[in-house]
Coordinates of C-alpha atoms in Angstrom, one line a residue:
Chain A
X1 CA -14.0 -11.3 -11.0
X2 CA -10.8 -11.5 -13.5
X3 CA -8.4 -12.1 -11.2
X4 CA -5.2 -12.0 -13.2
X5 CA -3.5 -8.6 -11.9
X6 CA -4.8 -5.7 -10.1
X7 CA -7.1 -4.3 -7.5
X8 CA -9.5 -7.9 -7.0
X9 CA -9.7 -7.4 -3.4
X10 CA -11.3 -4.3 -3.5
X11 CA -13.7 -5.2 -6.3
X12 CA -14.4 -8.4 -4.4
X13 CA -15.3 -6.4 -1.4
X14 CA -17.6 -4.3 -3.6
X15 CA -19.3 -7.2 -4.8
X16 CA -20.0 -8.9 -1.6
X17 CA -20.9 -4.8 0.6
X18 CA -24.1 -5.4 -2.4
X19 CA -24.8 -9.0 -1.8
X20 CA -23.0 -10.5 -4.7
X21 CA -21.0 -14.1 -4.4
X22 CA -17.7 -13.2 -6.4
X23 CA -15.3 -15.8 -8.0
X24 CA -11.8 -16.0 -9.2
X25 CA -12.1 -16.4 -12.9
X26 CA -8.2 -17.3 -14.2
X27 CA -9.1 -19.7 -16.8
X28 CA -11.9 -20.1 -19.7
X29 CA -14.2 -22.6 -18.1
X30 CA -14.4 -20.3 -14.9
X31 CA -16.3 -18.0 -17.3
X32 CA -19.0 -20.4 -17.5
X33 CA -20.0 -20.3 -13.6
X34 CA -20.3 -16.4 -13.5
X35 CA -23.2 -14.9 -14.3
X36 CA -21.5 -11.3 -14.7
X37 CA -17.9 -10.5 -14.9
X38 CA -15.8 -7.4 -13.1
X39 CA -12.5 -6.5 -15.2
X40 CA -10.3 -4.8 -12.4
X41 CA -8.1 -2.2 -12.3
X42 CA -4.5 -2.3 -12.7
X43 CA -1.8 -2.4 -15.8
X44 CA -4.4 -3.4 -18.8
X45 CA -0.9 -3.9 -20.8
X46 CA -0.2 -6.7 -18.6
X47 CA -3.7 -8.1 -18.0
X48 CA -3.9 -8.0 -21.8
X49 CA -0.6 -10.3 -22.0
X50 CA -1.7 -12.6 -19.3
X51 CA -5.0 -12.8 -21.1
X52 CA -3.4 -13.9 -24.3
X53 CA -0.9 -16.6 -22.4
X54 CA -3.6 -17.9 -20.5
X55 CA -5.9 -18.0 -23.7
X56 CA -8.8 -15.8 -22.1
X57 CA -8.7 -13.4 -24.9
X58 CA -11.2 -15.2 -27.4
X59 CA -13.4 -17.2 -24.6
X60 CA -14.2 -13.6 -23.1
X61 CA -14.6 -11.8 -26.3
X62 CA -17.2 -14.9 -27.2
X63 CA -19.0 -14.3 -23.7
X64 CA -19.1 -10.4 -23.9
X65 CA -20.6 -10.7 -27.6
X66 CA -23.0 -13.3 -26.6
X67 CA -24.6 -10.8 -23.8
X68 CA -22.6 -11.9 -20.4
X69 CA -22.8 -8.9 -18.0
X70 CA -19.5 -7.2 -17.6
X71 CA -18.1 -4.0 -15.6
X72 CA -14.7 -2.5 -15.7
X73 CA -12.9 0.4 -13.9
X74 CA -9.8 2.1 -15.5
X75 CA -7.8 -0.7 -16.9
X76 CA -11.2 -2.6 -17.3
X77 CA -13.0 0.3 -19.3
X78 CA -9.5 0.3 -21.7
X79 CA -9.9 -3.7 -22.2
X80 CA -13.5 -2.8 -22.6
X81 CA -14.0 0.0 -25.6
X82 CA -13.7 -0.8 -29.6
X83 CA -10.9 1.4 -29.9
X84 CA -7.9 2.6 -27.9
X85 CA -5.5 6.0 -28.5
X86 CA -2.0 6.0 -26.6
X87 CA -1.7 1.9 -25.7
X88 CA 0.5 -0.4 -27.3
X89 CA -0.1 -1.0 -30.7
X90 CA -0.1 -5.0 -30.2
X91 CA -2.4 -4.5 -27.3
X92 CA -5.3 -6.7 -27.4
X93 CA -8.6 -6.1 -25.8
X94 CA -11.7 -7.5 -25.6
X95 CA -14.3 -5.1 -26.9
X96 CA -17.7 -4.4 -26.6
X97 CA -18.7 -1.1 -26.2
X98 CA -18.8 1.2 -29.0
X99 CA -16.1 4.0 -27.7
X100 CA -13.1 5.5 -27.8
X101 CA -10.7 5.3 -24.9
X102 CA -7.6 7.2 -24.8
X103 CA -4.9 5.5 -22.0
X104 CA -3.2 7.4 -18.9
X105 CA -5.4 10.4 -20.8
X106 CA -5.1 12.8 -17.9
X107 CA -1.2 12.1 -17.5
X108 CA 1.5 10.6 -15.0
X109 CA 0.3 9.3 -11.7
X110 CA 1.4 13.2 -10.5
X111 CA -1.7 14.7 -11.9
X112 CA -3.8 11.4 -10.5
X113 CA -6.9 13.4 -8.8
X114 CA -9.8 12.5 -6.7
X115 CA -13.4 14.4 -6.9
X116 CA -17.5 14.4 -6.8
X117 CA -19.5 14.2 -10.0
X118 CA -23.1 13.4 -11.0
X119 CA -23.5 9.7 -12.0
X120 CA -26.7 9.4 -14.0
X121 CA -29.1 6.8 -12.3
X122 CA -26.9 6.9 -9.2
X123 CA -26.4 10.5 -8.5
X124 CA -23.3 12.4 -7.0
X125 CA -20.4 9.8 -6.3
X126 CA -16.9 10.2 -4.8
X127 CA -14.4 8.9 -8.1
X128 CA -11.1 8.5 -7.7
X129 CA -9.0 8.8 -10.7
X130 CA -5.5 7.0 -11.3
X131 CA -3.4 7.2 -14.9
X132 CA -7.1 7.2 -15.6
X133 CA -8.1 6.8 -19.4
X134 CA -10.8 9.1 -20.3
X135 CA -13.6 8.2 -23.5
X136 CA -12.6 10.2 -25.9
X137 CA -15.4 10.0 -28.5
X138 CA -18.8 7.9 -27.8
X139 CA -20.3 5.5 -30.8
X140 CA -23.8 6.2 -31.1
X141 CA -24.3 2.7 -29.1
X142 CA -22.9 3.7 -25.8
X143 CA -24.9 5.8 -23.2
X144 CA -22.8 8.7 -21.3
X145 CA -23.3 8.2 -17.6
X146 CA -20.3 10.7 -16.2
X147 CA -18.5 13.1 -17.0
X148 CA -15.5 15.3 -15.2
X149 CA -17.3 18.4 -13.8
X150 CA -16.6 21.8 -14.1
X151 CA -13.8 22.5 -11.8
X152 CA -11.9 19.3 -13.1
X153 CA -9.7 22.3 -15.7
X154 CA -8.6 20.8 -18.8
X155 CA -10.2 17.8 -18.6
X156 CA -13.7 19.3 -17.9
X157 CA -16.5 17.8 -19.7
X158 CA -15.1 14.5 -19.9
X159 CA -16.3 11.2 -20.8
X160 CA -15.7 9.1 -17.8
X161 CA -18.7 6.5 -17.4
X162 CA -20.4 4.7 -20.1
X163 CA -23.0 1.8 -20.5
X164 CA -23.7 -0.3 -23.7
X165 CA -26.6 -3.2 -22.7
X166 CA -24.9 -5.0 -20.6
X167 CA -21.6 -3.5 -20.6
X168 CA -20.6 -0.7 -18.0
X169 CA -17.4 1.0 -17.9
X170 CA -15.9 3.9 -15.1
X171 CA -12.5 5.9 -16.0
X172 CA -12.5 5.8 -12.1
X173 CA -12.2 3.5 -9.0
X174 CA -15.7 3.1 -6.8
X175 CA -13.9 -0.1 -5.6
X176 CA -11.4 2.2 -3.5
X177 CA -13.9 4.6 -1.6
X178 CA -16.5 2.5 0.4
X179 CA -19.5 4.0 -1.9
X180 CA -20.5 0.4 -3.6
X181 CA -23.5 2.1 -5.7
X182 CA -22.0 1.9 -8.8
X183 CA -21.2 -2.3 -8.4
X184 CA -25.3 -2.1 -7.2
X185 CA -25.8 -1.1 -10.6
X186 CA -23.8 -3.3 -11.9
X187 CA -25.6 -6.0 -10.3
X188 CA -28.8 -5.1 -10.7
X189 CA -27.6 -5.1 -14.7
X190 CA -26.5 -9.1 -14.1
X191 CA -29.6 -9.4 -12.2
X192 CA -31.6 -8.2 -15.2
X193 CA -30.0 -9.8 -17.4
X194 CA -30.5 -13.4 -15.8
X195 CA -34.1 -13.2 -15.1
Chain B
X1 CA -8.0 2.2 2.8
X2 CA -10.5 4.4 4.8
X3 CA -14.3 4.4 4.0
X4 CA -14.5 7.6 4.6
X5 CA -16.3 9.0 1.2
X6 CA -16.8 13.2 2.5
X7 CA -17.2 15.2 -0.8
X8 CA -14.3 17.2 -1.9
X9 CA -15.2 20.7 -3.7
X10 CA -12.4 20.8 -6.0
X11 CA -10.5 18.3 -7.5
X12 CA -7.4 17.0 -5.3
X13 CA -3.9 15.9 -6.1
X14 CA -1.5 13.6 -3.8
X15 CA -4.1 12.6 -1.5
X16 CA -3.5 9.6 0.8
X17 CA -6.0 7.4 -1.2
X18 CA -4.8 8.4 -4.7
X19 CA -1.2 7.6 -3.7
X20 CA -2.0 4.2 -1.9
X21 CA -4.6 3.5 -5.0
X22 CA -2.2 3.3 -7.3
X23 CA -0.2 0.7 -5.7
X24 CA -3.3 -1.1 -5.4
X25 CA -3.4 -1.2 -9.1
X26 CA 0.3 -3.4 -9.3
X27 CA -0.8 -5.9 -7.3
X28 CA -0.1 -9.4 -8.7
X29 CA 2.6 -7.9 -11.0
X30 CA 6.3 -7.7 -10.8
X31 CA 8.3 -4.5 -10.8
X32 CA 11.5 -4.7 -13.3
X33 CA 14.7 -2.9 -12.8
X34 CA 15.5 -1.0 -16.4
X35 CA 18.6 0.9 -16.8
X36 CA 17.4 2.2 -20.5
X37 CA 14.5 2.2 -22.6
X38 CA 15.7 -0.9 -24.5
X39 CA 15.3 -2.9 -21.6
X40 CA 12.1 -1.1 -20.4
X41 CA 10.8 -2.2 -23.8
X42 CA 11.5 -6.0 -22.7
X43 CA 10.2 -5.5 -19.3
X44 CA 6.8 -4.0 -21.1
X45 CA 6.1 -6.4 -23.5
X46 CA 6.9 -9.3 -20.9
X47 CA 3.9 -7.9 -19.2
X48 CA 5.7 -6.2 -16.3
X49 CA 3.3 -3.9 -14.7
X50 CA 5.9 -1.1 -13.9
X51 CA 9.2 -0.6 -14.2
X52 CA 12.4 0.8 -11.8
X53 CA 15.0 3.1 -13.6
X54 CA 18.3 3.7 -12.3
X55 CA 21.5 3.9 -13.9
X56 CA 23.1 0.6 -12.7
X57 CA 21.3 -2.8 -11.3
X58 CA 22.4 -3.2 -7.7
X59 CA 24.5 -6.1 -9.0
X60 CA 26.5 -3.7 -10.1
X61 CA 26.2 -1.2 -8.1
X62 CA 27.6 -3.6 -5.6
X63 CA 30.4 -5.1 -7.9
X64 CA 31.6 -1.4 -8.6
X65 CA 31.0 0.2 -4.7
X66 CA 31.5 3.8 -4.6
X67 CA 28.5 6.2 -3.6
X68 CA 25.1 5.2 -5.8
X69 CA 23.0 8.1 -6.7
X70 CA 19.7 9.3 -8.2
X71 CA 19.6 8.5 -12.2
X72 CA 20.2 11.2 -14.7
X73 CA 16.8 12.9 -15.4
X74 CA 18.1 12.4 -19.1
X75 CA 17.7 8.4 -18.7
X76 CA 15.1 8.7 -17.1
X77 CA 12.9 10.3 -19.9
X78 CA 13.9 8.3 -22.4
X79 CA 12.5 5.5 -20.1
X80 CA 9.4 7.5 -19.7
X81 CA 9.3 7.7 -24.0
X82 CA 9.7 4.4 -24.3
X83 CA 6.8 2.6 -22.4
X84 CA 3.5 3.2 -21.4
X85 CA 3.1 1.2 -18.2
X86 CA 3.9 3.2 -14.6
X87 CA 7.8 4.3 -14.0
X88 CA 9.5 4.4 -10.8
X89 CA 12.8 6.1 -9.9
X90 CA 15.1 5.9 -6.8
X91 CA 16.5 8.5 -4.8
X92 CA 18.8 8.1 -1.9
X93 CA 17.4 7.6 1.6
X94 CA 17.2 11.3 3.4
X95 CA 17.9 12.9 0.2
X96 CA 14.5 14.9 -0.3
X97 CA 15.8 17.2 -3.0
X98 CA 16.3 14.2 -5.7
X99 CA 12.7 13.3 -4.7
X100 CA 11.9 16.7 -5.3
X101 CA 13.7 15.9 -8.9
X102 CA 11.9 13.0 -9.4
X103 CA 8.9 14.4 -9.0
X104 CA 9.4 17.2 -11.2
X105 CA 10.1 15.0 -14.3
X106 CA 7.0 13.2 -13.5
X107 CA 8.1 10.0 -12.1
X108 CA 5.2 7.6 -11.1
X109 CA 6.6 6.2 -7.7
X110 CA 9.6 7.1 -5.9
X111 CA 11.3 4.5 -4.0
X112 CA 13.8 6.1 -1.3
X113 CA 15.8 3.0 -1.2
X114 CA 19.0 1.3 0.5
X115 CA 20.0 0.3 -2.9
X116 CA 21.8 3.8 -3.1
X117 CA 24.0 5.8 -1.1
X118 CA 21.8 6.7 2.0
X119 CA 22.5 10.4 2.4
X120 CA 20.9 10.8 5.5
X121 CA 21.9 8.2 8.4
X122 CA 19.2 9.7 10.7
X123 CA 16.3 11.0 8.5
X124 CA 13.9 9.3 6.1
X125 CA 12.6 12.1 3.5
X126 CA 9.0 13.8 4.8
X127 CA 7.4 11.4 2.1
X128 CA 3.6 13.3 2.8
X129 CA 5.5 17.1 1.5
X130 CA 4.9 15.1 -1.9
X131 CA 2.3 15.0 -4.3
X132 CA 4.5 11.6 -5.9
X133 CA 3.3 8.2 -4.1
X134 CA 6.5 6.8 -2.1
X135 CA 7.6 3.3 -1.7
X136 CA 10.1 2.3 0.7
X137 CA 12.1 -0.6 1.9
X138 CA 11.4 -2.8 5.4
X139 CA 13.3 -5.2 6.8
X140 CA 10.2 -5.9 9.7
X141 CA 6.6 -4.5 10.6
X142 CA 8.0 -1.5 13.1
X143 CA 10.5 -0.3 9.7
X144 CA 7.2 -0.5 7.6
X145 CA 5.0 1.5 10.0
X146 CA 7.3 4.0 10.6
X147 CA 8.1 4.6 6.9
X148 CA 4.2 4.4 6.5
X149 CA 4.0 7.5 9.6
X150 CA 6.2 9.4 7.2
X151 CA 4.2 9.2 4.3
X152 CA 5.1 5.9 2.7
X153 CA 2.1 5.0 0.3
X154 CA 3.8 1.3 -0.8
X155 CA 6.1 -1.0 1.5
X156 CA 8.8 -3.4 -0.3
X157 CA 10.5 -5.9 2.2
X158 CA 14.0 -5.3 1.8
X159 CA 15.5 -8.7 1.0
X160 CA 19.9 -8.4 0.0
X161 CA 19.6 -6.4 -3.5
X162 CA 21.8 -7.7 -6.1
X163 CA 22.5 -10.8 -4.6
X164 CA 20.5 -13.4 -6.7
X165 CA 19.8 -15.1 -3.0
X166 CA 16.1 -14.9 -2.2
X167 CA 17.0 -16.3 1.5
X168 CA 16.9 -12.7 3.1
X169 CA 13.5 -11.9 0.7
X170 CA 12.0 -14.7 2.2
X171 CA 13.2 -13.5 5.8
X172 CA 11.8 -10.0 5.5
X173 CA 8.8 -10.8 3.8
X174 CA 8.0 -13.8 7.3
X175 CA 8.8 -11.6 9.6
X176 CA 6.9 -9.0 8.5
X177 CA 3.7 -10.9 8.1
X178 CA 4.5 -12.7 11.3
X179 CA 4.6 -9.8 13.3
X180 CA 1.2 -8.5 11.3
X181 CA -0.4 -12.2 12.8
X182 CA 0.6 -11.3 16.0
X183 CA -0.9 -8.5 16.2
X184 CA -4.0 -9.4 15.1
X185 CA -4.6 -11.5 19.0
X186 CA -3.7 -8.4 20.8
X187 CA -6.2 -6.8 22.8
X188 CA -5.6 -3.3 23.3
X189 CA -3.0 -2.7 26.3
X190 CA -1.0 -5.9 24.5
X191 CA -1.0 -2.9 20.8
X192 CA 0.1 -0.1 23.2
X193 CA 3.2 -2.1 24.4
X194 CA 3.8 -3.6 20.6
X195 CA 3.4 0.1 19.4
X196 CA 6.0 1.2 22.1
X197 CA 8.5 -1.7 21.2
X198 CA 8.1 -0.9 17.2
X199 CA 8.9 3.1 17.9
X200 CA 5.7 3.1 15.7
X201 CA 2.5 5.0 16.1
X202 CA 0.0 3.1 18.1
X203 CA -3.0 4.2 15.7
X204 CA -1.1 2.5 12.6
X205 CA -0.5 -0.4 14.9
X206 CA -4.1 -0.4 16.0
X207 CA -5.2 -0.1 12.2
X208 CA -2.9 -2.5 11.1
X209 CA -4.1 -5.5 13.7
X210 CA -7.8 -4.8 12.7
X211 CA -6.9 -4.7 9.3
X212 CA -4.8 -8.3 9.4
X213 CA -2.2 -6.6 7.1
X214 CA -0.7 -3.5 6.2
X215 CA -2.7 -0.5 5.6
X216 CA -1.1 0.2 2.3
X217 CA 0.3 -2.6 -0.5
X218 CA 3.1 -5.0 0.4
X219 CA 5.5 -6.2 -1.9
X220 CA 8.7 -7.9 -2.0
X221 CA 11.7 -7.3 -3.3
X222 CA 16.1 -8.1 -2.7
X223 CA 17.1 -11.4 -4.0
X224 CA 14.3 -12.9 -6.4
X225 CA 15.7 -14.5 -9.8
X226 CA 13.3 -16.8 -10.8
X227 CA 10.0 -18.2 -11.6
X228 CA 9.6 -19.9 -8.9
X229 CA 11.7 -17.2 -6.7
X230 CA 8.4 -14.8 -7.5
X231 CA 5.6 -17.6 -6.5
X232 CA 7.2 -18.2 -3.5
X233 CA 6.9 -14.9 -2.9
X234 CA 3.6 -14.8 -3.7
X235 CA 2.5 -17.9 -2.0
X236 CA 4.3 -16.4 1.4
X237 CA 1.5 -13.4 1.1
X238 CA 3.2 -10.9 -1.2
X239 CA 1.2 -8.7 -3.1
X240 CA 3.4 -8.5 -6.0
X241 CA 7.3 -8.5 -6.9
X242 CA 10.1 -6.8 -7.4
X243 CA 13.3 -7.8 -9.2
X244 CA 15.8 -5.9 -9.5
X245 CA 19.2 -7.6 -11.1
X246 CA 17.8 -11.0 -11.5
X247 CA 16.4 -10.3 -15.2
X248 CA 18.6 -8.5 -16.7
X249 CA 21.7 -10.0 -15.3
X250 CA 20.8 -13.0 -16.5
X251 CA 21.1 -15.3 -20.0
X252 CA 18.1 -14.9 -21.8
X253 CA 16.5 -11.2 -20.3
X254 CA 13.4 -11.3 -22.4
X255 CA 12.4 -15.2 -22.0
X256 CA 13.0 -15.1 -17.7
X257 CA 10.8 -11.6 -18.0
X258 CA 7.6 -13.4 -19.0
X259 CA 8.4 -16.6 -17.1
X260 CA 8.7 -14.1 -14.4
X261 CA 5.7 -12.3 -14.7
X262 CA 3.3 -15.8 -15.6
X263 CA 4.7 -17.2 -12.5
X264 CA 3.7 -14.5 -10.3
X265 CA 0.4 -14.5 -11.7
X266 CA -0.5 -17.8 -11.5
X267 CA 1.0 -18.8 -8.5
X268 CA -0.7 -21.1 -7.0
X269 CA -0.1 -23.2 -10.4
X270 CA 3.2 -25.6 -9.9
X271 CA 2.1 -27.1 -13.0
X272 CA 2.3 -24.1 -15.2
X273 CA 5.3 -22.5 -13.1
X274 CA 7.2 -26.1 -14.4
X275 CA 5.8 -25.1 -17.5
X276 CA 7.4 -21.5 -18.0
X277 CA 10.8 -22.4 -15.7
X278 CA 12.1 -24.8 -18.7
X279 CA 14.4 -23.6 -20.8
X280 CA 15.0 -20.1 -20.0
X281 CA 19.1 -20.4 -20.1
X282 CA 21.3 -19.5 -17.1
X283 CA 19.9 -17.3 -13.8
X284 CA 22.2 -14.4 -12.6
X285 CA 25.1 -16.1 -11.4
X286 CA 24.8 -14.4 -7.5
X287 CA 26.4 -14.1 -4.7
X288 CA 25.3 -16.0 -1.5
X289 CA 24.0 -13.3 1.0
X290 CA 25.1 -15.3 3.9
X291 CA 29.1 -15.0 2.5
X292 CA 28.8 -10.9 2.8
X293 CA 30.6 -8.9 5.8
X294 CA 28.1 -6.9 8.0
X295 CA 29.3 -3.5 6.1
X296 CA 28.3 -5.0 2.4
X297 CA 24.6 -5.6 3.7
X298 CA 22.4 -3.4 2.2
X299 CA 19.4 -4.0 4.2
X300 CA 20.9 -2.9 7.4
X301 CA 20.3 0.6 5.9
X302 CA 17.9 2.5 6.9
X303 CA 16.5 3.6 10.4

């Protein structure tokens, strides 16, 4: 679990409601005791700073290239994808999945929304969406898992859950509605990867 | 946080869990007073994870008296064009039409705050008529609860704004979590009496003593100037930090920003909160809280 800013407790709680042993990581050599990684949500602007300061950038980028299992929600999913529309030009992330992501896509924390789609391989899930970044085009790499339904208006259609290998991303929170299937998926990923 | 997961037909806006989500999302970071989009450009690329805008930094708001009011909508979108990360804006307690403003222009968080003018010396603003998340001030749990009843989505302890003095901070932010501990031995005629003392609900009081802390994200906020201000905070049981005057008002805005928001990351770590206190030129010069008259406190407002 990068435990630098954001919503850790939730995703801890996640991880343990599915029978997984979560760990701070804060520093490089925390990377090497985890056998899959959870990027939280919160500001990715600032996680992306504290990553740089606290020289996590490069270890992680090393570790998600070399095949360690990682998930992220929101903030996570921008830290996550090759490309990003609307962040800061000097933001740094760590890449991985073959996507692009565009930042606070469905606007200010006003039009923040909360609905039921169809999660491929999980089925319908309860998603919670928060300055949410949608994917805004999918490298031939990355599997689509979700997308907004139907009645979601303008944004209908949209990207919103991906997987590459070992790399998952959600535009929305599972962390913050009891419903831990999508970190079970996660973990059976980690799981899967390790045996 | 409820586990409750009932499918909703259509998408849905302002709900409970959206509002108090996105406070989740600040936690661990510190909250920066801006009063234009130059400084919101500091507070961004220091890493702050939101930032306040209002027209003067209580500082001054205290140093020039007269009423304090919402923030030109003006300022407040060029704040909102400069920077990507979260913007909050404060209207006056009571005074639900510049909430109604705020919301309007699209403001991420409104904090109804005791930094302005109150303009209501009965009535908090009906924070759940909003689709905007709310964050308010509290100077102890039954002040939190009852802000929380009315629709409160995020709780700051109060601290003395503009002050540079972290010794009320530190008193809000105790007694709040001491009262929380408290709770949490309390069987249930023990929460009924608590409840009754608190003029709060007894079902928040009951949630809040299973849940061992507030149902919503606690930060704190009144007071904090530097590095090691912040990690105090933290290591007190703070999710995250305000700081209002105590960046801008001080030598070197930018530097005490990052030092600021590395602190309150790591802060746990003395070694590396040594590390980024060094140097950083001279801290707001203040004013100590315990040398103001009863009628200059600011945390006395609000009821």
């Amino acid at each position: 679990m990068l435990a630098l800013q954001g919503d850790v407790r939730e995703h801890v709680r996640s991880l343990t409601a599915v029978g997984a042993r979560a760990s701070a990581v804060r520093r490089a050599a925390d990377l090497d005791d985890v056998d899959g990684l959870v990027l939280p949500g919160g500001e990715s602007t600032t996680i992306s700073r504290l990553l740089e300061v606290f020289e996590l950038l490069e270890p992680l980028r090393t570790h998600v290239a070399e095949g360690l299992p990682v998930y992220g929600s929101c903030a996570g999913m921008v830290l996550l994808a090759d490309e990003v529309l609307d962040g800061r030009p000097d933001q740094q992330g760590v890449g991985g999945l073959d996507v692009v992501v565009r930042r606070n896509a469905f606007g200010r924390q006003v039009d923040s929304f909360e609905t039921d789609l169809p999660f491929a391989g999980v089925g319908d899930v309860h998603a919670v969406f928060i300055r949410a970044p949608w994917v805004e085009t999918t490298g031939e790499r990355a599997e689509v898992l979700a997308r907004v339904p139907d009645s979601g208006g303008r944004a209908a259609g949209r990207v919103v859950a991906v997987r590459q290998g070992r790399v998952l991303a959600t535009s929305f929170h599972p962390e913050l509605t009891g419903d831990d299937r999508v970190h079970g998926l996660f973990v059976d990923m980690v799981k899967g990867a390790s045996s | 946080m409820s586990a409750d997961s009932s499918p909703a037909p259509a998408p849905s806006l302002g709900t409970d869990r959206v509002k108090r989500g996105m406070a989740e999302m600040l936690k661990g970071g510190v909250i920066m007073d801006v009063v234009d989009a130059e400084q919101a450009k500091i507070a961004e690329d220091a890493g702050a994870v939101a930032v306040m805008a209002l027209e003067r930094v209580p500082a001054d708001i205290r140093r020039d008296g007269g009423v304090a009011r919402m923030s030109d909508p003006d300022m407040i979108d060029g704040i909102q064009a400069a920077v990507s990360i979260p913007v909050m804006a404060k209207a006056r307690i009571g005074h639900f039409v510049e909430a109604q403003v705020l919301q309007a222009i699209g403001v991420d968080y409104v904090d109804e705050s005791e930094v302005l003018t109150p303009a209501d010396y009965a009535h908090h603003i009906d924070k759940r008529a909003f689709t905007v998340p709310f964050v308010c001030g509290a100077t102890n749990l039954g002040e939190a609860l009852r802000r929380i009843a009315e629709g409160a989505a995020m709780i700051r302890s109060k601290g003395e704004a503009g002050t540079g003095d972290v010794s009320q901070a530190t008193t809000h932010i105790r007694t709040i979590l001491g009262e929380i501990k408290r709770l949490t031995v309390m069987d249930e005629t023990e929460l009924f009496e608590a409840a009754k003392l608190m003029s709060a609900p007894v079902d928040l009081v009951r949630e809040t003593a299973s849940l061992g802390r507030l149902p919503v994200v606690l930060f704190t906020a009144g007071g904090v100037a530097t590095p090691a201000d912040a990690a105090m905070m933290m290591q007190l049981g703070a999710d995250g930090v305000f700081i209002g005057s105590g960046i801008f008002k001080s030598g070197d805005p930018a530097r005490r920003a990052r030092a600021c928001v590395e602190a309150t990351a790591y802060f746990q770590d003395a070694e590396r909160i040594a590390k980024v206190s060094r140097g950083l030129g001279e801290a707001m010069v203040g004013i100590s809280a315990d040398s103001l008259g009863a009628g200059e406190l600011l945390a006395t407002r609000g009821w």
